[in-house]
């Protein structure tokens, strides 16, 4: 079983729609959680950290469910510029490294 | 001003050659990493150094040898390149894992 699993998509949604991604992780000792965004032929960039209480940054909302070991990302009022691959990322306590999911590819259509 | 810079950006070389990729960060981070992103887009860790000391060495062929002359630099030397080494190699740095990484722009290696 992969340490971090995501639906690779692709997700094609119209501009203005709300879209949600989920991700599951296998190790219950995972400690830090993130969503990264990767544009085509570019490096991954930190979108947001994910906290147990859930957190919001503008149109983006992240949730963590430790009991079920899944993380979600909700994008409201999607823009064309949101088109990218979204990577779910976790770290293990004491592991000193981040483990990346395969990514979910999102395309926003005009 | 670039926080994590890698050179070269593109590298095309023949099988059997030896090549190096360089990485430098000006963020003052203690830890640096090499990741490989293959054609299926999986990002897999290869090595990590903390303050010039190797702390992570995943299952990587010993043709790959990292070197960290100081905590701001992490280089990757690859001997006897093979077709399967073709990938994008990303350097990253972090100060605390709980804050995530900052990545370099990647080196696209093509072995022909």
Tab-separated table of C-alpha atoms in Angstrom:
chain	number	residue	atom	x	y	z
A	1	UNK	CA	0.000	0.000	0.000
A	2	UNK	CA	1.322	3.454	-0.902
A	3	UNK	CA	2.082	5.769	2.004
A	4	UNK	CA	0.001	8.553	0.457
A	5	UNK	CA	-2.768	7.842	-2.034
A	6	UNK	CA	-4.609	10.271	-4.237
A	7	UNK	CA	-6.994	9.956	-7.152
A	8	UNK	CA	-4.791	11.056	-10.065
A	9	UNK	CA	-7.779	12.456	-11.984
A	10	UNK	CA	-7.860	14.311	-14.259
A	11	UNK	CA	-10.612	16.493	-12.881
A	12	UNK	CA	-12.128	18.843	-15.458
A	13	UNK	CA	-14.466	21.435	-13.976
A	14	UNK	CA	-15.976	24.693	-15.255
A	15	UNK	CA	-14.722	28.020	-13.997
A	16	UNK	CA	-16.561	29.092	-10.877
A	17	UNK	CA	-17.276	25.556	-9.712
A	18	UNK	CA	-16.349	24.101	-6.340
A	19	UNK	CA	-14.020	21.128	-6.455
A	20	UNK	CA	-12.787	18.826	-3.690
A	21	UNK	CA	-9.909	16.373	-3.512
A	22	UNK	CA	-9.246	13.715	-0.926
A	23	UNK	CA	-6.088	11.929	0.004
A	24	UNK	CA	-5.429	9.035	2.392
A	25	UNK	CA	-2.261	8.202	4.278
A	26	UNK	CA	-1.243	4.849	5.666
A	27	UNK	CA	0.858	5.675	8.713
A	28	UNK	CA	-1.072	6.780	11.768
A	29	UNK	CA	2.146	8.331	13.145
A	30	UNK	CA	2.098	10.954	10.395
A	31	UNK	CA	2.559	14.317	11.992
A	32	UNK	CA	2.599	17.176	9.484
A	33	UNK	CA	0.321	17.555	6.492
A	34	UNK	CA	0.421	19.802	3.476
A	35	UNK	CA	-1.037	20.509	0.076
A	36	UNK	CA	1.454	21.480	-2.596
A	37	UNK	CA	0.668	22.750	-6.056
A	38	UNK	CA	2.743	21.845	-9.115
A	39	UNK	CA	2.291	23.578	-12.445
A	40	UNK	CA	3.334	21.832	-15.645
A	41	UNK	CA	7.128	21.590	-15.897
A	42	UNK	CA	7.589	23.585	-12.686
A	43	UNK	CA	8.611	22.793	-9.137
A	44	UNK	CA	6.098	21.973	-6.388
A	45	UNK	CA	5.115	24.975	-4.293
A	46	UNK	CA	3.548	24.951	-0.857
A	47	UNK	CA	-0.138	25.810	-1.095
A	48	UNK	CA	-1.058	25.370	2.545
A	49	UNK	CA	-0.379	23.384	5.662
A	50	UNK	CA	-3.237	21.298	7.044
A	51	UNK	CA	-4.151	21.512	10.701
A	52	UNK	CA	-6.307	19.221	12.792
A	53	UNK	CA	-8.899	21.935	13.331
A	54	UNK	CA	-9.115	22.620	9.597
A	55	UNK	CA	-7.910	25.823	8.017
A	56	UNK	CA	-8.852	28.210	5.284
A	57	UNK	CA	-6.850	30.472	3.009
A	58	UNK	CA	-9.063	32.527	0.756
A	59	UNK	CA	-10.911	30.173	-1.580
A	60	UNK	CA	-9.004	27.142	-0.295
A	61	UNK	CA	-10.059	25.038	2.694
A	62	UNK	CA	-8.094	22.088	4.038
A	63	UNK	CA	-9.353	19.474	6.474
A	64	UNK	CA	-7.629	16.661	8.332
A	65	UNK	CA	-9.358	13.604	9.737
A	66	UNK	CA	-6.832	11.730	11.860
A	67	UNK	CA	-9.227	8.948	12.807
A	68	UNK	CA	-9.866	8.053	9.169
A	69	UNK	CA	-6.401	9.128	8.027
A	70	UNK	CA	-7.520	11.356	5.234
A	71	UNK	CA	-6.902	14.915	4.154
A	72	UNK	CA	-9.087	17.030	1.930
A	73	UNK	CA	-8.759	20.200	-0.102
A	74	UNK	CA	-11.742	22.272	-1.200
A	75	UNK	CA	-11.438	24.976	-3.819
A	76	UNK	CA	-14.370	27.382	-4.112
A	77	UNK	CA	-15.133	29.669	-7.051
A	78	UNK	CA	-12.400	28.018	-9.113
A	79	UNK	CA	-10.326	30.165	-11.474
A	80	UNK	CA	-8.552	29.246	-14.688
A	81	UNK	CA	-5.279	29.830	-12.836
A	82	UNK	CA	-6.134	27.025	-10.400
A	83	UNK	CA	-5.339	24.497	-13.144
A	84	UNK	CA	-2.410	22.474	-11.819
A	85	UNK	CA	-1.526	19.203	-10.111
A	86	UNK	CA	-2.267	19.168	-6.391
A	87	UNK	CA	0.050	17.044	-4.257
A	88	UNK	CA	-0.938	15.653	-0.869
A	89	UNK	CA	2.089	15.516	1.428
A	90	UNK	CA	2.709	14.042	4.878
A	91	UNK	CA	5.618	13.671	7.238
A	92	UNK	CA	6.209	11.029	9.886
A	93	UNK	CA	7.195	11.950	13.390
A	94	UNK	CA	10.976	11.943	13.535
A	95	UNK	CA	11.355	10.901	9.899
A	96	UNK	CA	12.747	14.241	8.735
A	97	UNK	CA	11.320	13.857	5.264
A	98	UNK	CA	8.119	14.538	3.378
A	99	UNK	CA	6.258	11.812	1.502
A	100	UNK	CA	4.355	12.926	-1.586
A	101	UNK	CA	1.239	11.508	-3.162
A	102	UNK	CA	1.086	11.024	-6.915
A	103	UNK	CA	-0.917	14.209	-7.302
A	104	UNK	CA	-4.382	15.045	-8.607
A	105	UNK	CA	-4.496	16.852	-11.900
A	106	UNK	CA	-7.079	19.640	-12.106
A	107	UNK	CA	-8.104	21.552	-15.217
A	108	UNK	CA	-10.472	24.507	-14.943
A	109	UNK	CA	-12.344	25.137	-18.197
A	110	UNK	CA	-13.656	28.539	-19.297
B	1	UNK	CA	17.080	36.456	-5.054
B	2	UNK	CA	16.295	32.851	-5.943
B	3	UNK	CA	15.889	30.893	-2.711
B	4	UNK	CA	16.891	27.448	-4.008
B	5	UNK	CA	18.752	27.375	-7.285
B	6	UNK	CA	19.782	24.341	-9.322
B	7	UNK	CA	22.069	24.062	-12.303
B	8	UNK	CA	21.794	23.046	-15.007
B	9	UNK	CA	18.088	23.343	-15.794
B	10	UNK	CA	18.348	20.864	-18.666
B	11	UNK	CA	20.868	18.087	-19.189
B	12	UNK	CA	20.961	15.789	-22.205
B	13	UNK	CA	23.689	13.192	-22.191
B	14	UNK	CA	24.610	9.791	-23.535
B	15	UNK	CA	24.447	6.516	-21.660
B	16	UNK	CA	27.581	5.749	-19.734
B	17	UNK	CA	28.554	9.375	-19.129
B	18	UNK	CA	29.117	10.928	-15.699
B	19	UNK	CA	27.311	14.158	-14.817
B	20	UNK	CA	26.766	16.474	-11.850
B	21	UNK	CA	23.881	18.650	-10.736
B	22	UNK	CA	24.442	21.511	-8.318
B	23	UNK	CA	22.109	23.065	-5.776
B	24	UNK	CA	22.451	26.133	-3.578
B	25	UNK	CA	20.054	27.697	-1.090
B	26	UNK	CA	20.240	31.155	0.463
B	27	UNK	CA	17.475	30.617	3.018
B	28	UNK	CA	19.790	29.646	5.858
B	29	UNK	CA	18.082	26.255	6.133
B	30	UNK	CA	19.932	23.410	7.848
B	31	UNK	CA	18.516	20.550	5.765
B	32	UNK	CA	18.704	19.887	2.030
B	33	UNK	CA	17.236	17.123	-0.092
B	34	UNK	CA	17.359	15.479	-3.500
B	35	UNK	CA	14.118	14.136	-4.933
B	36	UNK	CA	13.516	12.324	-8.227
B	37	UNK	CA	10.291	12.803	-10.179
B	38	UNK	CA	9.806	10.119	-12.780
B	39	UNK	CA	7.553	10.045	-15.838
B	40	UNK	CA	4.586	8.995	-13.673
B	41	UNK	CA	5.109	12.153	-11.612
B	42	UNK	CA	5.922	10.403	-8.338
B	43	UNK	CA	8.296	12.470	-6.216
B	44	UNK	CA	10.624	10.132	-4.337
B	45	UNK	CA	13.282	11.119	-1.859
B	46	UNK	CA	16.844	10.097	-2.654
B	47	UNK	CA	19.067	11.801	-0.092
B	48	UNK	CA	18.979	14.312	2.709
B	49	UNK	CA	21.737	16.239	4.444
B	50	UNK	CA	21.499	18.136	7.696
B	51	UNK	CA	24.278	20.630	8.197
B	52	UNK	CA	26.594	18.721	5.831
B	53	UNK	CA	25.814	15.351	7.411
B	54	UNK	CA	24.016	12.621	5.449
B	55	UNK	CA	20.826	11.698	7.315
B	56	UNK	CA	18.715	9.971	4.668
B	57	UNK	CA	19.966	7.602	1.998
B	58	UNK	CA	17.051	5.812	0.378
B	59	UNK	CA	17.474	2.771	-1.825
B	60	UNK	CA	19.390	4.479	-4.595
B	61	UNK	CA	22.033	2.865	-6.832
B	62	UNK	CA	25.519	3.701	-5.649
B	63	UNK	CA	26.147	5.333	-9.020
B	64	UNK	CA	24.471	8.323	-7.340
B	65	UNK	CA	26.712	10.158	-4.892
B	66	UNK	CA	25.635	13.310	-3.079
B	67	UNK	CA	28.067	15.795	-1.603
B	68	UNK	CA	27.468	18.716	0.711
B	69	UNK	CA	30.511	20.996	1.015
B	70	UNK	CA	28.576	23.294	3.375
B	71	UNK	CA	25.000	23.575	4.576
B	72	UNK	CA	24.049	25.908	1.718
B	73	UNK	CA	25.140	23.537	-1.037
B	74	UNK	CA	24.160	20.023	-2.033
B	75	UNK	CA	25.441	18.464	-5.232
B	76	UNK	CA	24.545	15.209	-6.931
B	77	UNK	CA	27.023	13.268	-9.032
B	78	UNK	CA	25.821	10.425	-11.215
B	79	UNK	CA	28.205	7.892	-12.719
B	80	UNK	CA	27.603	5.641	-15.717
B	81	UNK	CA	24.258	7.137	-16.614
B	82	UNK	CA	21.494	4.767	-17.715
B	83	UNK	CA	18.312	5.346	-19.706
B	84	UNK	CA	16.253	4.798	-16.541
B	85	UNK	CA	17.942	7.759	-14.884
B	86	UNK	CA	15.978	10.100	-17.149
B	87	UNK	CA	13.754	12.144	-14.843
B	88	UNK	CA	13.427	15.538	-13.221
B	89	UNK	CA	15.654	15.930	-10.177
B	90	UNK	CA	14.534	18.450	-7.577
B	91	UNK	CA	16.619	19.931	-4.825
B	92	UNK	CA	14.788	21.218	-1.739
B	93	UNK	CA	15.600	22.739	1.615
B	94	UNK	CA	13.850	23.122	4.942
B	95	UNK	CA	14.491	24.468	8.406
B	96	UNK	CA	11.751	22.552	10.185
B	97	UNK	CA	9.857	19.705	8.562
B	98	UNK	CA	6.623	21.089	10.024
B	99	UNK	CA	7.001	24.104	7.728
B	100	UNK	CA	7.474	22.066	4.561
B	101	UNK	CA	10.107	22.446	1.885
B	102	UNK	CA	11.193	25.050	-0.606
B	103	UNK	CA	12.055	23.448	-3.936
B	104	UNK	CA	14.479	24.435	-6.649
B	105	UNK	CA	13.178	24.674	-10.200
B	106	UNK	CA	14.413	21.206	-11.112
B	107	UNK	CA	16.940	19.665	-13.487
B	108	UNK	CA	15.437	17.758	-16.398
B	109	UNK	CA	17.866	14.944	-17.172
B	110	UNK	CA	17.512	13.032	-20.423
B	111	UNK	CA	19.784	10.076	-21.086
B	112	UNK	CA	19.967	8.989	-24.720
